Coordinates of C-alpha atoms and ligand atoms in Angstrom, one line a residue:
X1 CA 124.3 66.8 -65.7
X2 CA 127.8 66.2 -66.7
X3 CA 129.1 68.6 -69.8
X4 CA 131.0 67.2 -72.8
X5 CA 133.6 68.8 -74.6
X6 CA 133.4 68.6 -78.1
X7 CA 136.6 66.3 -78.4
X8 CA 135.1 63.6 -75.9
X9 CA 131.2 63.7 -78.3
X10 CA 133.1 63.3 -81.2
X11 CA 135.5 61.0 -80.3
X12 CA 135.7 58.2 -83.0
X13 CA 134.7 54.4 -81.7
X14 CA 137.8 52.2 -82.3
X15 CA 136.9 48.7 -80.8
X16 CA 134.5 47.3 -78.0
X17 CA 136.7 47.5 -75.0
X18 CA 136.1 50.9 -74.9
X19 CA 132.9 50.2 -74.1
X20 CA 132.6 47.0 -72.4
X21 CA 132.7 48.2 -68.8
X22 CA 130.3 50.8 -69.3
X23 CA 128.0 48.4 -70.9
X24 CA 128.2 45.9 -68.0
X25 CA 127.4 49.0 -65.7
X26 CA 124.4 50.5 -67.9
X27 CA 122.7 46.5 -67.9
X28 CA 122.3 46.9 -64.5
X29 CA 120.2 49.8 -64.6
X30 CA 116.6 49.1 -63.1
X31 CA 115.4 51.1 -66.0
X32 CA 116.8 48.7 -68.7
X33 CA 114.2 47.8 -71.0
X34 CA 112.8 44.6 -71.8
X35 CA 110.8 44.3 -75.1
X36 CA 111.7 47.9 -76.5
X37 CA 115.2 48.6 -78.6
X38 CA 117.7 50.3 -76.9
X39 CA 121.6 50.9 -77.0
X40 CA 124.0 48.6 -75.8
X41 CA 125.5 51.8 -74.0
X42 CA 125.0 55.4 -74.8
X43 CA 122.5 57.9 -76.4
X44 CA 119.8 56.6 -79.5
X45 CA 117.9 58.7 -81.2
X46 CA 115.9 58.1 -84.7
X47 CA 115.1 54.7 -85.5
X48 CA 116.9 54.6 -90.0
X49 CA 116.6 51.8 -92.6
X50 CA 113.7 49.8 -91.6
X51 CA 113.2 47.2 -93.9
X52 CA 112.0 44.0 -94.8
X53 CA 114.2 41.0 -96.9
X54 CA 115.3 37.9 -97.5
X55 CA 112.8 36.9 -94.3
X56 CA 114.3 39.0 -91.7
X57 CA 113.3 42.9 -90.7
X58 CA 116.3 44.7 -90.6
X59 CA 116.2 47.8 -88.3
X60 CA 118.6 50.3 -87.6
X61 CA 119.1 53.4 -85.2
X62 CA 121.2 56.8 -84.5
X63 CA 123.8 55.6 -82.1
X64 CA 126.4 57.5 -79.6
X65 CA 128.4 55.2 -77.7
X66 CA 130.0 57.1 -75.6
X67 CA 127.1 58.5 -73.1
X68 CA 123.8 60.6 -73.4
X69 CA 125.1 62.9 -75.4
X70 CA 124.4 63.7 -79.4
X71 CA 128.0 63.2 -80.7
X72 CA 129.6 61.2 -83.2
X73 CA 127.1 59.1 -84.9
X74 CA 126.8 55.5 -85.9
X75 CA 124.4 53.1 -87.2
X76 CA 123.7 50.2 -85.4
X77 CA 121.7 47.0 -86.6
X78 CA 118.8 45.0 -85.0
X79 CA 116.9 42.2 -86.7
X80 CA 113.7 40.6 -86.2
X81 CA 112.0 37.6 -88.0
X82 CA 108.4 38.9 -86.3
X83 CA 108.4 42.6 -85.5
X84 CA 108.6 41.1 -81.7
X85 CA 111.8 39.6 -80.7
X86 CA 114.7 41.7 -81.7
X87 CA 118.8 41.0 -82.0
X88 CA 121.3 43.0 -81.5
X89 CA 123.5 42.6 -84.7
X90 CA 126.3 45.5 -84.1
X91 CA 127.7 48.6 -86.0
X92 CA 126.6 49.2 -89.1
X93 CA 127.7 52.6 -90.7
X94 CA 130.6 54.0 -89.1
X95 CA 131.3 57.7 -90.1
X96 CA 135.2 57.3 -91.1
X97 CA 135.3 59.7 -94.4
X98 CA 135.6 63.0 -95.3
X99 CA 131.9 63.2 -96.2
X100 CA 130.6 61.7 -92.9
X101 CA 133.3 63.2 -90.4
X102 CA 130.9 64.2 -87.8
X103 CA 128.2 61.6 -88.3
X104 CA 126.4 58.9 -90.8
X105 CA 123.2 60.9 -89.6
X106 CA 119.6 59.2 -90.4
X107 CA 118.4 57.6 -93.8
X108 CA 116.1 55.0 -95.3
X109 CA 116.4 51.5 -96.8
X110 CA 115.8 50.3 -100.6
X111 CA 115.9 46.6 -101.4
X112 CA 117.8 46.6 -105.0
X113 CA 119.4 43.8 -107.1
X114 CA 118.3 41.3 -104.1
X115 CA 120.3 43.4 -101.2
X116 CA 120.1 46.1 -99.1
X117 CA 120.8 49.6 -99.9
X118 CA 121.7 52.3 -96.6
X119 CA 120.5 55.8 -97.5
X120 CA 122.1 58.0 -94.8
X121 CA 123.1 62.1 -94.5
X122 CA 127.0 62.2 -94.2
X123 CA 127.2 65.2 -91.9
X124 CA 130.3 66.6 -92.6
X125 CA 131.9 69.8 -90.7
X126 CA 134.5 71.6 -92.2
X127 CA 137.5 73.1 -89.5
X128 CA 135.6 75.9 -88.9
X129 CA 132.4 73.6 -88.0
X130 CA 130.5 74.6 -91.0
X131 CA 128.2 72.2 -91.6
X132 CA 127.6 70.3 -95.1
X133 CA 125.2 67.3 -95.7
X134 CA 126.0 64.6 -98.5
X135 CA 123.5 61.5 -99.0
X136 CA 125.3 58.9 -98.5
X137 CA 125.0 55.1 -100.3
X138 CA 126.3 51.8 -98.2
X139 CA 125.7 48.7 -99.6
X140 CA 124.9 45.8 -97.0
X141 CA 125.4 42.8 -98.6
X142 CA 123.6 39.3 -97.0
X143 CA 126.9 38.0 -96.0
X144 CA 126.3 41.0 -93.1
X145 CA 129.3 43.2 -94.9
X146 CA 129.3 47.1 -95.4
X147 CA 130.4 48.5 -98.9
X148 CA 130.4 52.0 -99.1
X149 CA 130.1 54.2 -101.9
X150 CA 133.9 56.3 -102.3
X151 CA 131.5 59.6 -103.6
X152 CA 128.3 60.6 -102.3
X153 CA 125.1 60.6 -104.4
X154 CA 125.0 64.3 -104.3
X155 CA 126.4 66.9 -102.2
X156 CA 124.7 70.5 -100.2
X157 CA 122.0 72.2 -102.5
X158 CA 123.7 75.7 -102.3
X159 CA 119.9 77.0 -102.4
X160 CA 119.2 75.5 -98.8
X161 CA 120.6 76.2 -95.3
X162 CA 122.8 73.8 -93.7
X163 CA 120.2 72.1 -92.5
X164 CA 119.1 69.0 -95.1
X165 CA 119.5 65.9 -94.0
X166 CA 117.4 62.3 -93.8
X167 CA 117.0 60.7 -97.3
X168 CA 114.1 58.7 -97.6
X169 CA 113.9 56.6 -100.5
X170 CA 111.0 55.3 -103.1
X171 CA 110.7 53.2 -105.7
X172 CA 107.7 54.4 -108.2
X173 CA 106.9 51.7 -110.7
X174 CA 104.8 53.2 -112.8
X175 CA 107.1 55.4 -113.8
X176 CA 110.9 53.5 -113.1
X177 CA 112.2 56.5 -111.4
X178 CA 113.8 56.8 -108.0
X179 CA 113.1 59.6 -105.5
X180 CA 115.0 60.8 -102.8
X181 CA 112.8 63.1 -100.1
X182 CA 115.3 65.2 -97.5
X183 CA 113.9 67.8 -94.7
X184 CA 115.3 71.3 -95.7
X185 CA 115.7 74.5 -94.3
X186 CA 114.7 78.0 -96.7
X187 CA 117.2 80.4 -96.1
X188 CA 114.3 82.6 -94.8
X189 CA 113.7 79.7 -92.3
X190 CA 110.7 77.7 -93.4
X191 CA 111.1 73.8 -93.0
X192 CA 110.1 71.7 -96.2
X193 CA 111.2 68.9 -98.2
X194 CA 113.4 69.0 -101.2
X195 CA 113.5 66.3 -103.9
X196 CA 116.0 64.9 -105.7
X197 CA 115.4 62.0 -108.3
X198 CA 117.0 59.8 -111.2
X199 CA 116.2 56.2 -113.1
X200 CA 118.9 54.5 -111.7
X201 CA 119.0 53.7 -107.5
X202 CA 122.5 54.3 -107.2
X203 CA 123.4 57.3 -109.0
X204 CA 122.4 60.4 -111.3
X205 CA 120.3 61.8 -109.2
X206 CA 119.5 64.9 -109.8
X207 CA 117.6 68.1 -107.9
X208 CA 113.6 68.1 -108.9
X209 CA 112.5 70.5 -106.9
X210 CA 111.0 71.3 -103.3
X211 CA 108.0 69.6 -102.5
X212 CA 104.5 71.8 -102.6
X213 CA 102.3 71.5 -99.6
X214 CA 99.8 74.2 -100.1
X215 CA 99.1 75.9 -96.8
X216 CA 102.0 74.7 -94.7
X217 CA 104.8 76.8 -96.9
X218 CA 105.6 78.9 -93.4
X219 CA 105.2 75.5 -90.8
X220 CA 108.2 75.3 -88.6
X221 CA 111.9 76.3 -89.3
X222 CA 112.9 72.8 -90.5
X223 CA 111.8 69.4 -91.5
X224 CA 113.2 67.1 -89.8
X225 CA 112.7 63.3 -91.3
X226 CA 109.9 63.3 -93.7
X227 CA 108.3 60.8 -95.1
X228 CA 104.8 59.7 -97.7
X229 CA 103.2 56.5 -96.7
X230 CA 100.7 55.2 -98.5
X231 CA 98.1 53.7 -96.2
X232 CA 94.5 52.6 -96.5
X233 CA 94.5 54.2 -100.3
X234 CA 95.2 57.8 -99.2
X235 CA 99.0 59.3 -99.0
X236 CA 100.2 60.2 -95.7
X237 CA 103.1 62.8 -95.6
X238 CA 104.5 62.2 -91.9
X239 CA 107.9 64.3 -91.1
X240 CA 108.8 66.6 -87.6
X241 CA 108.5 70.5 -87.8
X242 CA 110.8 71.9 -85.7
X243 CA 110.3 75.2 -83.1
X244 CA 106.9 75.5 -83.3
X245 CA 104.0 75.7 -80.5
X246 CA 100.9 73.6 -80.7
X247 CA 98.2 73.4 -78.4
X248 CA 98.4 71.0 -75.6
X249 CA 102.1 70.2 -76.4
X250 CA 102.9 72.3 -73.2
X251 CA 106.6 74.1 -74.4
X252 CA 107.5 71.7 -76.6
X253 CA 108.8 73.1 -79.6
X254 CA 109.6 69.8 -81.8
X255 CA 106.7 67.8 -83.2
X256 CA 106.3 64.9 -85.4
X257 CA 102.8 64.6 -87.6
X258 CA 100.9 63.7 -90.4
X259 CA 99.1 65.5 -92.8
X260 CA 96.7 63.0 -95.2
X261 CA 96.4 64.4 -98.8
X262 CA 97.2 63.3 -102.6
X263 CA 100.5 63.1 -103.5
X264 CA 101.4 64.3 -106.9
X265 CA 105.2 63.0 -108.0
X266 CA 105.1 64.5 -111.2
X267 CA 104.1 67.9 -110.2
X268 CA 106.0 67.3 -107.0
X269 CA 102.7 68.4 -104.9
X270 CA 101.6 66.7 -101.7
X271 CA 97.8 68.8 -101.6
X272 CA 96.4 68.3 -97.9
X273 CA 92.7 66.8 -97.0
X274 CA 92.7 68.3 -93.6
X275 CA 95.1 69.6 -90.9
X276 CA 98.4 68.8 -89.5
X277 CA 97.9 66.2 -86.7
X278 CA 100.0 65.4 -83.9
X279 CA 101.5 61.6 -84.2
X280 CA 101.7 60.6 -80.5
X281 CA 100.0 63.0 -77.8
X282 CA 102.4 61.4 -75.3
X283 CA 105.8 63.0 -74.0
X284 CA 108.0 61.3 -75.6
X285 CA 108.3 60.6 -79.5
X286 CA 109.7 61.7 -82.3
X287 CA 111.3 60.8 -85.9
X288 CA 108.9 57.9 -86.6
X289 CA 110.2 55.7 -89.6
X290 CA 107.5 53.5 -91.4
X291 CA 109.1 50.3 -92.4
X292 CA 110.0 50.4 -96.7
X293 CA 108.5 47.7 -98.5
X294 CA 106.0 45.9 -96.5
X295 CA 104.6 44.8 -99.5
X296 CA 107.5 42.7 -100.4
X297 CA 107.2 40.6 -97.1
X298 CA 106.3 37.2 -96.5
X299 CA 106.0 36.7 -92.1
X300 CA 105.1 33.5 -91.1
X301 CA 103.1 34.5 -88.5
X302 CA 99.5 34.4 -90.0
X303 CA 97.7 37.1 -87.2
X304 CA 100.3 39.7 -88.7
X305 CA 100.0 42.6 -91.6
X306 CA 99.1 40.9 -94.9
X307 CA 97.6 43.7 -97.0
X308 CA 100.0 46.4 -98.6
X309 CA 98.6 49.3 -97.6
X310 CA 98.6 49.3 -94.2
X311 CA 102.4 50.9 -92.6
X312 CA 104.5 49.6 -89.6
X313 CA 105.8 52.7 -87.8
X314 CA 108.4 52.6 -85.1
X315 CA 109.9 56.3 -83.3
X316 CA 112.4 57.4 -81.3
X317 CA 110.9 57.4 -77.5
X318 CA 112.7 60.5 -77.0
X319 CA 113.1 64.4 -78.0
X320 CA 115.7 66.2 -79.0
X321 CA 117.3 68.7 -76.5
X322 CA 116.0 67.3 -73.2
X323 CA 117.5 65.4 -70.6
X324 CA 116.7 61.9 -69.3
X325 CA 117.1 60.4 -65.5
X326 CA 119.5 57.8 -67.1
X327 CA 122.1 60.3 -68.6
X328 CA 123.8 60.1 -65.2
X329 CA 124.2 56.2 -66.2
X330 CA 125.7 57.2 -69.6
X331 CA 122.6 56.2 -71.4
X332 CA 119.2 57.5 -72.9
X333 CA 116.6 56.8 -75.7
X334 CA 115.3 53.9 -77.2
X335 CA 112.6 52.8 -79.8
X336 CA 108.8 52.7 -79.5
X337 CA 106.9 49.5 -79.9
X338 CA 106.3 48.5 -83.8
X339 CA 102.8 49.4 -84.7
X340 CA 100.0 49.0 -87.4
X341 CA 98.9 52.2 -89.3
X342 CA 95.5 52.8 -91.5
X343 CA 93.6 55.6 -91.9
X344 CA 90.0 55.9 -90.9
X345 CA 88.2 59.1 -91.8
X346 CA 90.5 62.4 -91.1
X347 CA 92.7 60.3 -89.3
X348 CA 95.3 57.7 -88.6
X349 CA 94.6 55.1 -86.5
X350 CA 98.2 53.2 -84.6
X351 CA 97.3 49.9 -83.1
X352 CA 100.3 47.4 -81.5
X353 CA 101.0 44.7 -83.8
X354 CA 98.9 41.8 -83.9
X355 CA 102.2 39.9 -83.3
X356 CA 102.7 41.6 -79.9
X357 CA 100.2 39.4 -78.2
X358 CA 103.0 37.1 -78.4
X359 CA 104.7 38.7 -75.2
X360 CA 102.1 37.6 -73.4
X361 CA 103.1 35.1 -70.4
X362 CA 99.9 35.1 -68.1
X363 CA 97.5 37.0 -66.6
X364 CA 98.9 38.7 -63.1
X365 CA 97.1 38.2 -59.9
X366 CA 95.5 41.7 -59.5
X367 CA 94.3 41.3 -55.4
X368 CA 98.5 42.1 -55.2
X369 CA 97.5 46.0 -56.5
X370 CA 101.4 45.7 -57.6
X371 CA 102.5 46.3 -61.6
X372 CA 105.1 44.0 -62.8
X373 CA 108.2 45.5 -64.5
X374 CA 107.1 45.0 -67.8
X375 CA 103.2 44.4 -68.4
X376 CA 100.2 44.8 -70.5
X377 CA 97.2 46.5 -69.4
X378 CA 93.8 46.7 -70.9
X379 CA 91.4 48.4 -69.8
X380 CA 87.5 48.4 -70.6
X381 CA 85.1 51.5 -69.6
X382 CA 81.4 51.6 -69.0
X383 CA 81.0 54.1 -67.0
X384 CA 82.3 57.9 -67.9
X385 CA 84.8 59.4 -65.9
X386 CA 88.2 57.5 -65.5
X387 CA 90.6 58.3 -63.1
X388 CA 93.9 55.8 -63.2
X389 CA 96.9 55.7 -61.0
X390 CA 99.7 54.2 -62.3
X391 CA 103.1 53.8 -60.1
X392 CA 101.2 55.3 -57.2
X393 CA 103.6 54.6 -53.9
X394 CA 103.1 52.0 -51.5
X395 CA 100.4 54.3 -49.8
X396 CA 98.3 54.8 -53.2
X397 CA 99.7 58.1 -53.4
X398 CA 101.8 59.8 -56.6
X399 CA 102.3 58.5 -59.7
X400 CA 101.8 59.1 -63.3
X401 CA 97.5 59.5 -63.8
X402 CA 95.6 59.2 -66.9
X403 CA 91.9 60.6 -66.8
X404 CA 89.3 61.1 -68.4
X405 CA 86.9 64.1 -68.6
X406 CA 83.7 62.6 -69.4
X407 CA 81.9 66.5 -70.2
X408 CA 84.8 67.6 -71.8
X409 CA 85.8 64.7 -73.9
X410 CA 89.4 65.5 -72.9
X411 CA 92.0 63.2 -72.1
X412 CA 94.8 64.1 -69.7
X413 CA 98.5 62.3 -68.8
X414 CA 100.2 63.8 -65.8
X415 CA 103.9 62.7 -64.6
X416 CA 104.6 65.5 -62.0
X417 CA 104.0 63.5 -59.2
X418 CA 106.2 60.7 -60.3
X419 CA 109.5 60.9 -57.5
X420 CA 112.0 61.2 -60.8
X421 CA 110.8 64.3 -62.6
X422 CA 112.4 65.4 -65.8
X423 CA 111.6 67.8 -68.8
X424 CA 109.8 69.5 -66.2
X425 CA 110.6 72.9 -68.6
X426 CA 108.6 71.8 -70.9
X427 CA 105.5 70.9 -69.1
X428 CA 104.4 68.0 -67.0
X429 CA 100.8 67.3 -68.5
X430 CA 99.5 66.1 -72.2
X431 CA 96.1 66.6 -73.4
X432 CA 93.6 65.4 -76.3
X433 CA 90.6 65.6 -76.8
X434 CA 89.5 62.5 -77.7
X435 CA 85.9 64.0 -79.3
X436 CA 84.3 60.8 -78.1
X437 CA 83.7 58.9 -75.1
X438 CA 86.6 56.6 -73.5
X439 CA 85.8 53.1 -73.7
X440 CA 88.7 51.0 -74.4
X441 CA 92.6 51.4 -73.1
X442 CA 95.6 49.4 -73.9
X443 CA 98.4 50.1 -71.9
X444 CA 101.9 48.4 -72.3
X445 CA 104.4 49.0 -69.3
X446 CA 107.9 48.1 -69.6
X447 CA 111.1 48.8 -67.4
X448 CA 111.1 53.2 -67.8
X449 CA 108.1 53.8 -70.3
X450 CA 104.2 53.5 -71.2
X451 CA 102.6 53.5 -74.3
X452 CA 99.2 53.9 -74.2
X453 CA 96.7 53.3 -77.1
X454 CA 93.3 55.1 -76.7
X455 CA 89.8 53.2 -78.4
X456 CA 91.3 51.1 -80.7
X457 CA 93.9 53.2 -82.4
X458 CA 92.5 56.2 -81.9
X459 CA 95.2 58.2 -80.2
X460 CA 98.5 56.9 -78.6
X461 CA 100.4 58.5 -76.0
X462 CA 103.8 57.4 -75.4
X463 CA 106.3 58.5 -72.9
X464 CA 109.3 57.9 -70.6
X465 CA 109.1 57.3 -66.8
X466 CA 111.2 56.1 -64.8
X467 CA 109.9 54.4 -61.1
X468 CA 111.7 54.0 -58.2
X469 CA 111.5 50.7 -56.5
X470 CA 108.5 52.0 -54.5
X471 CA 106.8 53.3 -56.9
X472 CA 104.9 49.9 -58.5
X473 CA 101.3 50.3 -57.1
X474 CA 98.2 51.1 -59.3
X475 CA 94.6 52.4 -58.6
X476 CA 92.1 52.9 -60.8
X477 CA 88.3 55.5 -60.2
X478 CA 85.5 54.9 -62.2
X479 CA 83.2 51.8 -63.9
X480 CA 86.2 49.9 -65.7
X481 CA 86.9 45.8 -66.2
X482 CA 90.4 45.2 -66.0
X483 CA 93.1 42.8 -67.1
X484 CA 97.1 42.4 -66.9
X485 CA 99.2 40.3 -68.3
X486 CA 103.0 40.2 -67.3
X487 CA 105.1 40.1 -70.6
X488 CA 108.3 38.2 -71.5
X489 CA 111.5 39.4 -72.7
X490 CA 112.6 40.1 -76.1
X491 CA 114.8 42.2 -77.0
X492 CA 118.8 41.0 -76.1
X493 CA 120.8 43.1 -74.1
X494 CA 124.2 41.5 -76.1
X495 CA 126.7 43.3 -76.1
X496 CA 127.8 43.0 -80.0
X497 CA 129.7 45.3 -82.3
Ligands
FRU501 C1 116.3 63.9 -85.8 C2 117.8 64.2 -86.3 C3 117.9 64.0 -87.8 C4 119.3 63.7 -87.9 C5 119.6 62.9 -86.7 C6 121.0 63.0 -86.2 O1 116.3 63.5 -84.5 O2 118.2 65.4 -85.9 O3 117.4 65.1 -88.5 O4 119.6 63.1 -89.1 O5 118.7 63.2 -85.8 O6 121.3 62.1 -85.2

């Protein structure tokens, strides 16, 4: 893997010819994706400022341009009229002042006075590369124009490490007051959130205190990107504790869950109903943003979300501190599919987008045994064991399998017999237990990654692969009905900046 010296991550982006080459290089990659967000070159990481206005979801994403490498980082802007077919609209927040020096790292979005408010973490390092975080405030007006704010909201809370970072931002009628959420660091090393708040969006914000979240006060080192969702009448806190084991994760040491409770803003208390859940049981996921005001939006499309209380989360289908096949082409990362979230029982249930049927183009002749490049799968059980193959080689051999433990109840994912192997470090294998019987999979395959979605909603595992060209056969054990359809394009590889 190549190394990077500080000067080349951190180099700032001047104008598009710097990049032009490389991007006509990197859209030639086999493993370009097709209806998933990705960079036009270089590394993405968490998806920032999802939000709905003026008819058009806005969504932005952690960019590098220069390679797979966490470096200097941007904003870049995507829009969507249906959650489905997205645009590439170019650079959004560009880290050029003292307070974001070494990054406009990830935030949220408020709607205010009819336009879109950016609330990002200006990582800023000192000489000695001492890090300090300021929230940030950019303006975006409709006219597609940036306005930032000359001072920062607020500055480092001297009672917290250097690590705070990722403003999400609410709105609470009932009581006219803004609140700012950030993942924190103790200086003894225990991740939580910290709260800042004021009546006004765009200033006086003052410290309120760190959130209380009984039982989960020694959970992880830090916090990365927290969030509360309300969905299905119950508050969902959903943020990634960092360097912490968890059964059936293999060695992977950053997670990103949900913990369903009551949230108390007054009291600044989030009390649990339950345990700490694992988001996606997949390989690769992490940072998931739930989309701001979904209330607020009017979609044309009649099959999509209409009540208020459901959420539209979207990740980063990646990890930090691992390595992808693609770095060698000077790219890595990209977004998850949009999905649907409610709660039912303990638990949240994640289902594609209604809208995502739309991809459809028709049904592909199965007698071939051969997956297209980007395809849905679906999948229904009636027997009990399940065994299924997917980029098996010409032979039927290899592959990524899925099965199913009909005794055990567990269901396992296994890459290591894929020819491209990666993160072997931190295991190979993925298990839940699903605690009931399979009976329904939804599986959708694009260019270098599957998403699969367990009974209904249930559980979702989503993770990076990356076939070679022979690697495009399927087979499947057990008492299943099948269907595939191929699925059409929609995301644009532009190249604009
Ligand atoms: C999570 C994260 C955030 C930070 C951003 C920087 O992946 O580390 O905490 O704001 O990425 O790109």
């Amino acid at each position: 893997m190549r190394k990077w010296t500080r000067e080349e991550r951190y180099r700032e982006f001047k104008n598009e010819e710097e990049i032009r080459e490389l991007h006509e290089r990197i859209a030639k990659s086999p493993y370009r994706q097709t209806f998933h967000v990705q960079g036009v070159t270089g590394l993405v990481n968490d998806p920032n400022g999802y939000v709905y206005h003026n008819g058009l979801w806005h969504l932005f994403y952690q960019w590098c341009p220069w390679g797979a490498v966490h470096g200097l980082k941007y904003w870049y802007h995507t829009v969507s009229e249906d959650l489905v077919t997205w645009q590439n609209k170019g650079l959004a927040i560009r880290p050029d002042t003292v307070y974001d020096n070494k990054g406009a790292y990830s935030g949220s979005a408020l709607v205010a006075e009819n336009s879109i408010y950016l609330y990002y973490t200006g990582n800023h390092r000192t000489e000695d590369w001492v890090r300090k975080s300021y929230t940030c405030l950019v303006n975006m007006r409709d006219d597609g124009s940036y306005h930032k704010y000359s001072k920062p909201l607020f500055g480092p809370n001297p009672h917290y490490t250097e690590h705070q970072r990722d403003p999400k931002i609410y709105y609470r009628e009932e009581t006219g007051m803004y609140y700012i959420l950030l993942g924190a660091q103790t200086p003894d090393k225990r991740g939580c959130v910290i709260v800042y708040k004021s009546n006004e969006f765009n200033k006086n914000y003052e410290f309120a205190g760190e959130l209380n979240v009984p039982g989960y006060e020694s959970f992880g080192d830090m916090w990365e990107c927290p969030s509360i969702e309300r969905i299905s009448g119950k508050d969902v806190l959903i943020f990634c504790p960092q360097h912490l084991f968890i059964k059936g994760r293999g060695n992977d040491t950053n997670h990103n869950g949900y913990i369903l409770g009551t949230m108390d803003w007054e009291k600044l208390e989030f009390m649990p109903e339950g345990s700490f859940h694992v988001l996606d049981f997949g390989f690769d996921s992490y940072a998931a943003a739930c989309a701001s005001n979904i209330g607020a939006r009017n979609v044309k499309d009649p099959t999509a979300l209409t009540k208020d209380d459901k959420a539209i989360l979207v990740a980063w289908m990646g990890l930090p501190d691992v390595e992808y096949p693609t770095d060698d082409e000077e790219w890595a990362g990209c977004l998850t599919m949009p999905r649907e979230l409610t709660v039912r029982g303990r638990r949240l249930i994640q289902r594609p987008l209604e809208g995502l049927r739309k991809l459809r183009i028709e049904e592909a002749d199965m007698r071939t045994g051969k997956l297209p490049g980007a395809c849905e799968m679906e999948f229904i059980n009636r027997g009990e064991d399940l065994k299924l193959s997917l980029f098996t080689d010409e032979d039927g051999n290899g592959g990524m399998t899925i099965s199913f433990d009909y005794r055990t109840k567990d269901l396992l994912i296994d890459r290591s017999s894929m020819r491209k192997r990666f993160n072997i470090g931190l295991g190979e294998s993925r298990t839940r237990n699903l605690g009931h019987n399979l009976a329904h999979l939804r599986i959708f395959i694009d260019h270098s990654s599957v998403e699969i979605f367990v009974n209904d909603g249930d559980a979702v595992f989503t993770s990076r692969v990356f076939p070679e060209e022979s690697e495009h056969g399927w087979k499947c054990e057990g008492d299943v009905s099948v269907r595939i359809w191929k699925l059409r394009e929609a995301v644009t590889d532009d190249f604009v900046l």
